[in-house]
Coordinates of C-alpha atoms and ligand atoms in Angstrom, one line a residue:
X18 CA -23.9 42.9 -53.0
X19 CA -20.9 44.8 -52.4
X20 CA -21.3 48.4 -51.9
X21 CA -18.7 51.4 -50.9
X22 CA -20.2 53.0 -47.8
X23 CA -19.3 56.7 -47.2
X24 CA -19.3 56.6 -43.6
X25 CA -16.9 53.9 -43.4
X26 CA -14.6 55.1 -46.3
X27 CA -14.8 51.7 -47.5
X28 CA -16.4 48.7 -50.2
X29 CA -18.9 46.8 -47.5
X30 CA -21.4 43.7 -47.8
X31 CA -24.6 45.0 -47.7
X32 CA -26.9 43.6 -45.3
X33 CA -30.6 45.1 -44.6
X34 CA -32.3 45.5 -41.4
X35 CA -34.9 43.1 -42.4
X36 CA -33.8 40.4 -44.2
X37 CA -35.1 40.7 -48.1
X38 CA -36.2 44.4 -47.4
X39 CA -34.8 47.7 -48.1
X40 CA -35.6 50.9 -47.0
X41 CA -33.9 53.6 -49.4
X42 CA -34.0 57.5 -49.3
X43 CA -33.0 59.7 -51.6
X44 CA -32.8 63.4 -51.1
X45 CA -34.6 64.8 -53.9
X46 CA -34.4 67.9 -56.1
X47 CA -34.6 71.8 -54.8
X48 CA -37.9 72.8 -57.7
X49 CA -36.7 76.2 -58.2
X50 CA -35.4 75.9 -61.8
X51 CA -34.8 72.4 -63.9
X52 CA -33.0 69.9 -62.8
X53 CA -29.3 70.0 -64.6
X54 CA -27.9 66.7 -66.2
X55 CA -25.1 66.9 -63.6
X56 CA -28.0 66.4 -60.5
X57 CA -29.8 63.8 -63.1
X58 CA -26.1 61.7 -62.9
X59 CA -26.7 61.0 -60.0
X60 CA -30.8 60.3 -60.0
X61 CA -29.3 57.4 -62.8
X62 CA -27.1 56.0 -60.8
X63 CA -29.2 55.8 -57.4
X64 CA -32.1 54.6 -60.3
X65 CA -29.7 51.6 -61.2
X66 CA -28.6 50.9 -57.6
X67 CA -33.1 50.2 -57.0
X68 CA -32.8 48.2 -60.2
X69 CA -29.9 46.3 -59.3
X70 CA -31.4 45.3 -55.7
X71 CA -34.9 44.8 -57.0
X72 CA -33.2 42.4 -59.8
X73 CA -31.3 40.6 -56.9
X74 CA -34.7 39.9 -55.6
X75 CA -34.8 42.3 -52.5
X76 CA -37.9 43.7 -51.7
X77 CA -36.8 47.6 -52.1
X78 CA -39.3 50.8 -50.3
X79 CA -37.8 54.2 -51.9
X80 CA -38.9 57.4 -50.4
X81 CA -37.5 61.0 -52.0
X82 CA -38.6 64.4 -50.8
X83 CA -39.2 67.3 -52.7
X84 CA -37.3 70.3 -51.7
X85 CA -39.9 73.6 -51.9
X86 CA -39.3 75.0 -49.0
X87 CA -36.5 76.0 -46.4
X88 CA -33.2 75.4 -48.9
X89 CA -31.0 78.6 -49.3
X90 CA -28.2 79.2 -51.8
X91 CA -25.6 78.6 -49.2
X92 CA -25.9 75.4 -47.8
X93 CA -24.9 76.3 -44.6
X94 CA -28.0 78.6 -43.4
X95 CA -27.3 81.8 -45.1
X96 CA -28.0 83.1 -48.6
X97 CA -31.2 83.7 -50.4
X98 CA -34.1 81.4 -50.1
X99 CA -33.9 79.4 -53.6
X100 CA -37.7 79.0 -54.1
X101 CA -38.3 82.8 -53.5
X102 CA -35.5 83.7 -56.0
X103 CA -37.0 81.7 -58.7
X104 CA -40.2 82.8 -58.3
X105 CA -38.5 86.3 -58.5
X106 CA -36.9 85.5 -61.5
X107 CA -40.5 84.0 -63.3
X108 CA -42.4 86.8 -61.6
X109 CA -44.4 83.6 -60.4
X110 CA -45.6 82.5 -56.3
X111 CA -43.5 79.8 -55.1
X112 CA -46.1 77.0 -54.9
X113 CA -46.5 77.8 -58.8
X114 CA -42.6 77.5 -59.5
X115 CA -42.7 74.7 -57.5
X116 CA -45.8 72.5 -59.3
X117 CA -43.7 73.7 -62.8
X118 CA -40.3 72.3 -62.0
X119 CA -41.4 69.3 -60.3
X120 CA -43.6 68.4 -63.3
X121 CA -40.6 69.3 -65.0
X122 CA -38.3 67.1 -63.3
X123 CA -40.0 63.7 -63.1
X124 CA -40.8 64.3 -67.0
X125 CA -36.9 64.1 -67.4
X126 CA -36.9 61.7 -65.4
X127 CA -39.2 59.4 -67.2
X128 CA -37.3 60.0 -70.3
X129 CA -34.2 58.6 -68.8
X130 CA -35.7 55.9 -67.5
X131 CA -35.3 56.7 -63.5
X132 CA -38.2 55.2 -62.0
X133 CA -40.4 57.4 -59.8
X134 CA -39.9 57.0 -55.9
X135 CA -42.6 54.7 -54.3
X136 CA -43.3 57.4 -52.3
X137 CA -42.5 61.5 -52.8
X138 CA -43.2 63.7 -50.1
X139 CA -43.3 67.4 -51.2
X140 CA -41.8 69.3 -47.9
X141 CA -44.4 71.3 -47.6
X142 CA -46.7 68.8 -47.1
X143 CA -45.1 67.6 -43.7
X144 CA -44.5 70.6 -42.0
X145 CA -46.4 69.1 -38.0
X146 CA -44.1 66.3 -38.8
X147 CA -40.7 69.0 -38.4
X148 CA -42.5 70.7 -36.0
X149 CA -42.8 67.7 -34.1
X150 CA -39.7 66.5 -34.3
X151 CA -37.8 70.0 -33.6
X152 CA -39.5 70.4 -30.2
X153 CA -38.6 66.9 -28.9
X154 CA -34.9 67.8 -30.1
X155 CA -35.6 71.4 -27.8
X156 CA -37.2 68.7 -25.5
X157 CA -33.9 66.4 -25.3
X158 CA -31.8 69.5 -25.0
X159 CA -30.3 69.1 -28.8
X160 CA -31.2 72.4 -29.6
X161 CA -31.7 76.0 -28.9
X162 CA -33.6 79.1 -29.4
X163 CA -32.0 82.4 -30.2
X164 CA -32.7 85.4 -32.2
X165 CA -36.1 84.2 -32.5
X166 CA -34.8 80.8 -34.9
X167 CA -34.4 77.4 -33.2
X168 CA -30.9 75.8 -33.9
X169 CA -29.6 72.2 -33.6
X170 CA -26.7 72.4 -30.8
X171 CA -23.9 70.2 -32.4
X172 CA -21.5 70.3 -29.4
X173 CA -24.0 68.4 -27.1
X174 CA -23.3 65.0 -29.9
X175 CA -20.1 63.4 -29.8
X176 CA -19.4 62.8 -33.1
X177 CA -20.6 65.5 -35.2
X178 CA -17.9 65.1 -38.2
X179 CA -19.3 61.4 -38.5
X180 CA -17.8 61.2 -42.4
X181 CA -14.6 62.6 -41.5
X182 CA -14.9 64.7 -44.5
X183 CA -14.5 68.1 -43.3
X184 CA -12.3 71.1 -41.7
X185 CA -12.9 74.0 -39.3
X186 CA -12.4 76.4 -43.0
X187 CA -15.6 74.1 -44.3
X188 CA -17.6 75.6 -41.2
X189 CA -17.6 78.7 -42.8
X190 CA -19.8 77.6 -45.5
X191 CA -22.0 80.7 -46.7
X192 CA -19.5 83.5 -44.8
X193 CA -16.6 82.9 -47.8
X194 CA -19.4 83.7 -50.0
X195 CA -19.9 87.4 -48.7
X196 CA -23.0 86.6 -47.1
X197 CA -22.8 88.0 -43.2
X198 CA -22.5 84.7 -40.5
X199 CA -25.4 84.2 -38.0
X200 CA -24.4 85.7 -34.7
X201 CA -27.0 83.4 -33.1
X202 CA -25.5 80.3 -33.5
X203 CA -23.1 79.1 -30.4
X204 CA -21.4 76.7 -32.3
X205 CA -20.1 77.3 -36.2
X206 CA -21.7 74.1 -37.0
X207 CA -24.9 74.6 -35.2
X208 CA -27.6 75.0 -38.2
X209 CA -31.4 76.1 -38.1
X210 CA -34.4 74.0 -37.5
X211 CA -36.8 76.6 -38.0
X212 CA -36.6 80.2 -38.6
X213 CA -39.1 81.8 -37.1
X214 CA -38.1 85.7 -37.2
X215 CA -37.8 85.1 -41.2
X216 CA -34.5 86.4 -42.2
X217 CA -36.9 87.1 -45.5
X218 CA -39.5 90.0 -44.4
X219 CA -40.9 88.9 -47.9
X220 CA -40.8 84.8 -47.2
X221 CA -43.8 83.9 -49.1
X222 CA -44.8 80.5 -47.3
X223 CA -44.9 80.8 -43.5
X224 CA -46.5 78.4 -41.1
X225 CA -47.8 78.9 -37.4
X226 CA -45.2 77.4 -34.6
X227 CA -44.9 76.9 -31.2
X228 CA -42.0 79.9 -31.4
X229 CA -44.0 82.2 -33.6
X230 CA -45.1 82.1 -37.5
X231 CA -42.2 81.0 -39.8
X232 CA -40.6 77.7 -42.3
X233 CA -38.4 74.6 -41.7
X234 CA -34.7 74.4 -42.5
X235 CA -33.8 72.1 -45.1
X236 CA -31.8 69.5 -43.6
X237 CA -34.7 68.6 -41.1
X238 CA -36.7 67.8 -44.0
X239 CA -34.9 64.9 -45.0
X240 CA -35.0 63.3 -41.9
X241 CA -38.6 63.4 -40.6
X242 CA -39.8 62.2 -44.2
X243 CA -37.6 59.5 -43.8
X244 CA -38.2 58.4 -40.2
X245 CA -42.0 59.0 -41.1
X246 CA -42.2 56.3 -44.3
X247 CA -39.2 54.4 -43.7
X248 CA -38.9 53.6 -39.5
X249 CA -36.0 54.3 -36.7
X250 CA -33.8 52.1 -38.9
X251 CA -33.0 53.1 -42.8
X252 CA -30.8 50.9 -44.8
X253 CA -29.6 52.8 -47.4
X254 CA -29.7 57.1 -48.2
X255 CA -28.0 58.8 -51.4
X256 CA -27.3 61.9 -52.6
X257 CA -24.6 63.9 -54.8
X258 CA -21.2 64.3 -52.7
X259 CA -22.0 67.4 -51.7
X260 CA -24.5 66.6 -49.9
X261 CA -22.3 65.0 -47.3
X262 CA -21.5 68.1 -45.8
X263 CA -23.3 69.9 -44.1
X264 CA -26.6 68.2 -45.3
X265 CA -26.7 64.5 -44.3
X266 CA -23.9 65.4 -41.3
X267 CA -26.5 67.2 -40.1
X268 CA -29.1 64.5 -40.7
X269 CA -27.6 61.9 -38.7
X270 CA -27.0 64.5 -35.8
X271 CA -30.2 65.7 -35.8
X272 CA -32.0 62.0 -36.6
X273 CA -29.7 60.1 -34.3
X274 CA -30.3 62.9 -31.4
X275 CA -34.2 62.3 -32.1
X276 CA -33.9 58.3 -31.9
X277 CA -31.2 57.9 -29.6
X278 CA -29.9 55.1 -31.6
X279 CA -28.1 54.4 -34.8
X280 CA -29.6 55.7 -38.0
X281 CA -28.9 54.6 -41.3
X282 CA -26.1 51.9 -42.3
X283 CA -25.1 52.4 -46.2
X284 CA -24.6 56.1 -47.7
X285 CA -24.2 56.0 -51.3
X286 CA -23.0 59.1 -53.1
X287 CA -22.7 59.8 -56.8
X288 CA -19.7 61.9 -57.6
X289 CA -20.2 65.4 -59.9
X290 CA -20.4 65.8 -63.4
X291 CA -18.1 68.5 -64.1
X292 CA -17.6 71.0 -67.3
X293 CA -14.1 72.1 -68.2
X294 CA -14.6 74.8 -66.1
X295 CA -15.9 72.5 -62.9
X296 CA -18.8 71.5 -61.2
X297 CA -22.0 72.1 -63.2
X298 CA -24.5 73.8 -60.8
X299 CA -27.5 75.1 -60.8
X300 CA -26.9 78.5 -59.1
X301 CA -24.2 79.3 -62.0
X302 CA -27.0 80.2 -63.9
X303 CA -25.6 77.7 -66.7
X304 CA -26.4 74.4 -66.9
X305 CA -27.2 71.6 -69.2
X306 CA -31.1 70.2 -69.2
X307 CA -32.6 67.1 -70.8
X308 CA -34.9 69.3 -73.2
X309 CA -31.3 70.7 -74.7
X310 CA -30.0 67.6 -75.4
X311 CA -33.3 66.7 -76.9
X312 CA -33.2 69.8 -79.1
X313 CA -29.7 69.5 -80.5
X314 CA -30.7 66.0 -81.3
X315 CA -29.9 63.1 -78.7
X316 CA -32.0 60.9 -77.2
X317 CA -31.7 61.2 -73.5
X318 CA -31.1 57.3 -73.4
X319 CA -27.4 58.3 -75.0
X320 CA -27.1 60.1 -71.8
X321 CA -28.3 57.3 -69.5
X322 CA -25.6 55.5 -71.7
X323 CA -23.0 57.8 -71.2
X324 CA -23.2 58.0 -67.4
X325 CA -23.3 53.9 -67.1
X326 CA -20.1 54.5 -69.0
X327 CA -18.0 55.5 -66.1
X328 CA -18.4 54.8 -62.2
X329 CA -20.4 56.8 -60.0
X330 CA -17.4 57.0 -57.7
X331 CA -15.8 59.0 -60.2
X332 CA -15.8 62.4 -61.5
X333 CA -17.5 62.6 -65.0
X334 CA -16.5 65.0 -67.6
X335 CA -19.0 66.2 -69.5
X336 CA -18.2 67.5 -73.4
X337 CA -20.1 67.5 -76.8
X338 CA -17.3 65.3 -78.0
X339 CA -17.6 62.7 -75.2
X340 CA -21.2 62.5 -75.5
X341 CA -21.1 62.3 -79.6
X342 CA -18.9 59.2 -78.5
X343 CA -21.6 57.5 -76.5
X344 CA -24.1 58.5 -79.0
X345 CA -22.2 56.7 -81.8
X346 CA -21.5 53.8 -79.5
X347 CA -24.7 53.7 -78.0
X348 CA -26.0 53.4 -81.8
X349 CA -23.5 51.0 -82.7
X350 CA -24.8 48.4 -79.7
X351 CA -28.7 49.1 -80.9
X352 CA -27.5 48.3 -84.5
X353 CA -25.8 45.1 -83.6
X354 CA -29.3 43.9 -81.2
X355 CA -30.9 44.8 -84.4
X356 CA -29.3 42.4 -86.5
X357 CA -29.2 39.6 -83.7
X358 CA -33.1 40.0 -83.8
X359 CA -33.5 39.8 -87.9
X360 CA -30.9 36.6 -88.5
X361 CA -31.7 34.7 -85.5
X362 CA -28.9 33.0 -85.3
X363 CA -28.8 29.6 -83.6
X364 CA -26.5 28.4 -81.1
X365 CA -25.3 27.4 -78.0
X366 CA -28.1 27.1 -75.2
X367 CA -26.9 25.4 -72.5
X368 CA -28.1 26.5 -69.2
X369 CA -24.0 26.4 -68.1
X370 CA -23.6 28.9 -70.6
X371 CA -26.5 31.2 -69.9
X372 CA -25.5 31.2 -65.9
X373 CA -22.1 32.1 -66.9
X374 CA -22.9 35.2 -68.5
X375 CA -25.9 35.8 -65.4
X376 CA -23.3 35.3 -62.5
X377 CA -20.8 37.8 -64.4
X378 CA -23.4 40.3 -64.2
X379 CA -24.0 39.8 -61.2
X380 CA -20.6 40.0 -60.2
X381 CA -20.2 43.3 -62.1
X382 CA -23.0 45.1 -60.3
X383 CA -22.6 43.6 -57.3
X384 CA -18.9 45.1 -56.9
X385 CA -20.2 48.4 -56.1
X386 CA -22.4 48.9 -58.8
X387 CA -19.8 48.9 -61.7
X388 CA -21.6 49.4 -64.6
X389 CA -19.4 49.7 -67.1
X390 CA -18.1 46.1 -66.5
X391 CA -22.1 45.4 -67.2
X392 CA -22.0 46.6 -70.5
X393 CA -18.7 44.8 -71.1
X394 CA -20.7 41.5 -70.5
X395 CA -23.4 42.9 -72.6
X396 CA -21.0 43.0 -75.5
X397 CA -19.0 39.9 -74.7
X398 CA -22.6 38.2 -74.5
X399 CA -23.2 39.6 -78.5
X400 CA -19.7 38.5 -79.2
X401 CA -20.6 34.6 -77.7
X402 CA -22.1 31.6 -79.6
X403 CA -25.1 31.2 -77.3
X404 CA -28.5 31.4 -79.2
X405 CA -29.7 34.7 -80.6
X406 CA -33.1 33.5 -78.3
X407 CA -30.9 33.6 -75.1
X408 CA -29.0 36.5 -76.1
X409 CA -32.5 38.4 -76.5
X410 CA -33.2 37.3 -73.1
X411 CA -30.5 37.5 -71.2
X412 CA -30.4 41.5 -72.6
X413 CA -34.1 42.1 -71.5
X414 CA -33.5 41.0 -68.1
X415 CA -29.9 42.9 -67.7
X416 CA -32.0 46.0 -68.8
X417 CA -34.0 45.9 -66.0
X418 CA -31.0 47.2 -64.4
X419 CA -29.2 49.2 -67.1
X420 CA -32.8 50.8 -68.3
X421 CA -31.3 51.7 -71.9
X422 CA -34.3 50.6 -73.9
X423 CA -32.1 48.2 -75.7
X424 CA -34.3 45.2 -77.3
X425 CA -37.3 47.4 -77.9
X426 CA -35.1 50.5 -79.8
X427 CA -33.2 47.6 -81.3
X428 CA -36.5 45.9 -82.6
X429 CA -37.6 49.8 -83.6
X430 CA -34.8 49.8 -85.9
X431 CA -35.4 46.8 -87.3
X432 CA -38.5 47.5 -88.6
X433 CA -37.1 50.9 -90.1
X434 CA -35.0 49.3 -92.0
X435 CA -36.9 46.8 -93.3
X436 CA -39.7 49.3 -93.7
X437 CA -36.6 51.3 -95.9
X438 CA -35.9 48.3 -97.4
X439 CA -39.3 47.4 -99.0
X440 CA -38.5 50.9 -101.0
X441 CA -35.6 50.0 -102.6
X442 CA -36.6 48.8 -106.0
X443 CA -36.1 45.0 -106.8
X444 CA -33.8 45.6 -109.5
X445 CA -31.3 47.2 -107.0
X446 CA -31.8 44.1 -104.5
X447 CA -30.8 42.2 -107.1
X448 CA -27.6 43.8 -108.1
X449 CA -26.7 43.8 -104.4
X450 CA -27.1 40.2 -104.1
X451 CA -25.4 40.2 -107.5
X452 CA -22.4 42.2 -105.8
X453 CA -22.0 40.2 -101.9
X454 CA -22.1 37.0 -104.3
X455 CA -19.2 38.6 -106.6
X456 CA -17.2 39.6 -103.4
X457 CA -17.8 36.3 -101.4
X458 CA -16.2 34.8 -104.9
X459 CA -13.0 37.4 -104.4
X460 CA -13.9 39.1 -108.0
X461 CA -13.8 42.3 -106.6
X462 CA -13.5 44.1 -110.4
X463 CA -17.1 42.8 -110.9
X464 CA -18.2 43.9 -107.5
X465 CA -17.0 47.0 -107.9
X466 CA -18.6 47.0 -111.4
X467 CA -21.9 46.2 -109.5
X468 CA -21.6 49.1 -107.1
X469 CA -21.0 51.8 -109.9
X470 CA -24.4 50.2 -111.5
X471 CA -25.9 50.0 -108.5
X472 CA -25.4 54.0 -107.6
X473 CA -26.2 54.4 -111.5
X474 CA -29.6 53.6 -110.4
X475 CA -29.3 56.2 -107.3
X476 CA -28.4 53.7 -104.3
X477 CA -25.4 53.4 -102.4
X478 CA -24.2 50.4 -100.7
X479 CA -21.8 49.3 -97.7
X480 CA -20.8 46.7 -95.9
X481 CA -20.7 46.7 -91.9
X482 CA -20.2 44.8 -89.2
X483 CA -24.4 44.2 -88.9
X484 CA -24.3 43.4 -92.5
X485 CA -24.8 45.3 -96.3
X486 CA -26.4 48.7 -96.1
X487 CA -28.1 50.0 -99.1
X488 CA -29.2 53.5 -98.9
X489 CA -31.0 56.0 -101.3
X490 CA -28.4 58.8 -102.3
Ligands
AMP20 P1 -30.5 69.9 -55.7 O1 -31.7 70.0 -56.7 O2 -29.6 71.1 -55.9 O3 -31.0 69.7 -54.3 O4 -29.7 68.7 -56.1 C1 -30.2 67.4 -56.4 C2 -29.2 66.3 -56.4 O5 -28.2 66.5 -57.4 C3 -28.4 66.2 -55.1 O6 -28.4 64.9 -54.7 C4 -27.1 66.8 -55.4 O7 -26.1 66.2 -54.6 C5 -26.9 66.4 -56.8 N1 -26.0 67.2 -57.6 C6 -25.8 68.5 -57.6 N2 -24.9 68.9 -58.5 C7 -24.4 67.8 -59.1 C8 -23.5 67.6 -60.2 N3 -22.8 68.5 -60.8 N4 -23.2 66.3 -60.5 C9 -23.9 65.3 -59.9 N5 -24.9 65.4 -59.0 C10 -25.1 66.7 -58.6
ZN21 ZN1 -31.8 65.4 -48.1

């Protein structure tokens, strides 16, 4: 497999540690409110990336964390803490907010077809682990007390800036945003492992410390839950792009500082869903969820659909218009399994034939995950002569990967309509075979004839690509 790996700028082979094993870590969602569909783009695309190894036969470990503690609204270390505003906001306590919106986010997830983590580590729940960790770094001279916080001391690592991504003006994340910068830090870049004098006299969850009572910083959370499940050395980590900087920057400085060794090989990162107006985010206070999707009518699979439309290495624009275009062409493709499944038509099934159509998915995937070309192949596989058998299962097996429900919606719809067929009276099927007999004859006055009997009797009927359509007017 051929992936694009941030901290090289470039497309690389992927090779795990352990050969036929991958350790993967995904920085998981911050519960204070529901996860938008722009942070669910990228839960899809890090869902088919699993898939896609697991299908390839690797033997894949996934670890996420749950963010309820330590993130602010800056993520530099300034702002409001974002669990203590939403349980402001709901009048709720934080452990409270943050049961409800993880609940809430692994629901969406299940209706998109992400598959749970193997292991999810709510941050909370690890706190001796960043303790530990924070005083070795203090140990090994990495970082610093002042003003009653501990910081990691980026100018004793030599590469800091490992993704090359960022400027001296990006070190002044949180101060552009009005919020005051911390006079404790000796570097810009320097960020906090702990806070211990709580910038927050009203900081809700607090934990005892070697430097006093007080709660982790977020990056350090990251790190220890991966080191903790998934070793010294992690194959893959993923996240939205802007978590580059400052978050996983600051995960390989603090992580690598820890080890003393390399970290982590492969970092894959989804980029943004954007509105016309830019990036949606949570903190805007408007955002797109599943559940609204849901209510105006969609199944969340259309937005699964949509997303595989376009590469994660590309900006994604979201509009009604462009998602009533998946919907129709996500439709379309269930219609089209549907009538595969009811004529059962025979064909080619030569094993030549079959691998063609395997290796081409494999060599659309395997190119850095491009799945769009994956659902060109699915079409070009409905559009071949192979047998409707090896179609069927060729599909099941690609969805593994694609996880778009498409043979079991597709065999849903098939028995809807043959459930709203056995309504339609036999007089009308019989004018109907009447009519495609008259048109496969070219007498299209007497077809047409048919048709106006046909509605007469309170039926309409079309032809499509999947075949005639009768319907109740
Ligand atoms: P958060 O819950 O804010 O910690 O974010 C969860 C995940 O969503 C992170 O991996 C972010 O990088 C990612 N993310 C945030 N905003 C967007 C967006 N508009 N489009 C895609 N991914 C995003
Ligand atoms: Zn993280």
């Amino acid at each position: 497999m051929i992936l694009y790996n941030t901290l090289s700028h470039k497309k690389e082979e992927f090779i795990p540690n352990v050969e036929g094993k991958v350790g993967m870590y995904t920085c998981g969602p911050t519960v204070y409110h529901f996860a938008h569909i722009g942070n669910l783009r990228t839960y899809i695309m890090e869902d088919v990336l699993e898939k896609y190894m697991r299908y390839t036969g690797l033997d894949v470990k996934r670890v996420m964390n749950i963010t309820d503690v330590g993130h602010l609204t800056s993520d530099g270390d300034t702002g409001d803490d974002k669990m203590l505003k939403g349980a402001k906001r709901e009048h709720k306590t934080v452990m409270e907010i943050a049961k409800f919106y993880t609940d809430a986010f692994f629901s969406d997830c299940e209706k998109l077809n992400i598959k749970k983590a193997d292991v999810v580590v709510p941050a909370t729940t690890y706190i001796d682990e960043f303790i530990k960790v924070t005083q070795s770094l203090i140990e090994k001279g990495f970082a610093y007390e002042a003003g009653g916080n501990i910081y990691f001391d980026t100018s004793k690592i030599d590469n800091y800036n490992v993704f090359h991504n960022f400027t001296e003006d990006d070190l002044e994340v949180g101060v552009r945003e009005g919020v005051e910068e911390d006079t404790n830090k000796r570097n810009k870049a320097d960020f906090v492992l702990w806070f211990t004098k709580s910038k927050f006299d009203d900081q809700e969850l607090k934990w005892e410390s070697p430097w006093g009572i007080g709660y982790p910083g977020w990056h350090i959370e990251c790190s220890c839950i991966s080191m903790k499940n998934l070793g010294e050395y992690l194959d893959i980590h993923c996240g939205g792009v802007d978590n580059i900087f400052p978050h996983h920057t600051n995960e390989i400085a603090q992580s690598e500082a820890y080890l003393g060794h390399k970290w982590c090989n492969y970092w894959f990162h989804v980029h943004h869903l954007n509105t016309s107006s830019g990036k949606m985010s949570k903190s805007k206070g408007e955002f797109l969820t599943v559940s609204l999707l849901e209510e105006k009518g969609y199944d969340p699979l259309v937005y699964r659909f949509f997303c595989l439309q376009s590469h994660y290495r590309k900006g994604l624009v979201f509009t009604w218009e462009n998602l009533d275009n998946a919907k129709a062409a996500y439709d379309k493709l269930i219609a089209r399994l549907a009538s595969l499944l009811k004529e059962k038509k025979a064909g080619d099934t030569s094993a030549e034939k079959i691998n063609e159509f395997k290796s081409r998915f494999d060599s659309a995937l395997g190119n850095d995950i491009n799945t769009a070309d994956g659902l060109t192949v699915i079409y070009d596989l409905l559009r071949s002569d192979l047998d409707w058998s090896a179609k069927k299962e060729l599909i099941s097996s690609f969805d593994t990967v694609m996880g778009l429900d498409l043979i079991p919606h597709a065999e849903k719809k098939l028995s809807e309509d043959e459930k709203a067929n056995s309504d339609i009276p036999d007089e009308v099927k019989a004018l109907v075979e009447e009519r495609t007999a008259a048109r496969k004859a070219k007498d299209f006055a007497k077809a047409d004839e048919l048709r106006d009997k046909i509605a007469a009797l309170g039926y309409a009927v079309k032809e499509t690509r999947e075949g005639t359509v009768i319907t109740k007017m």
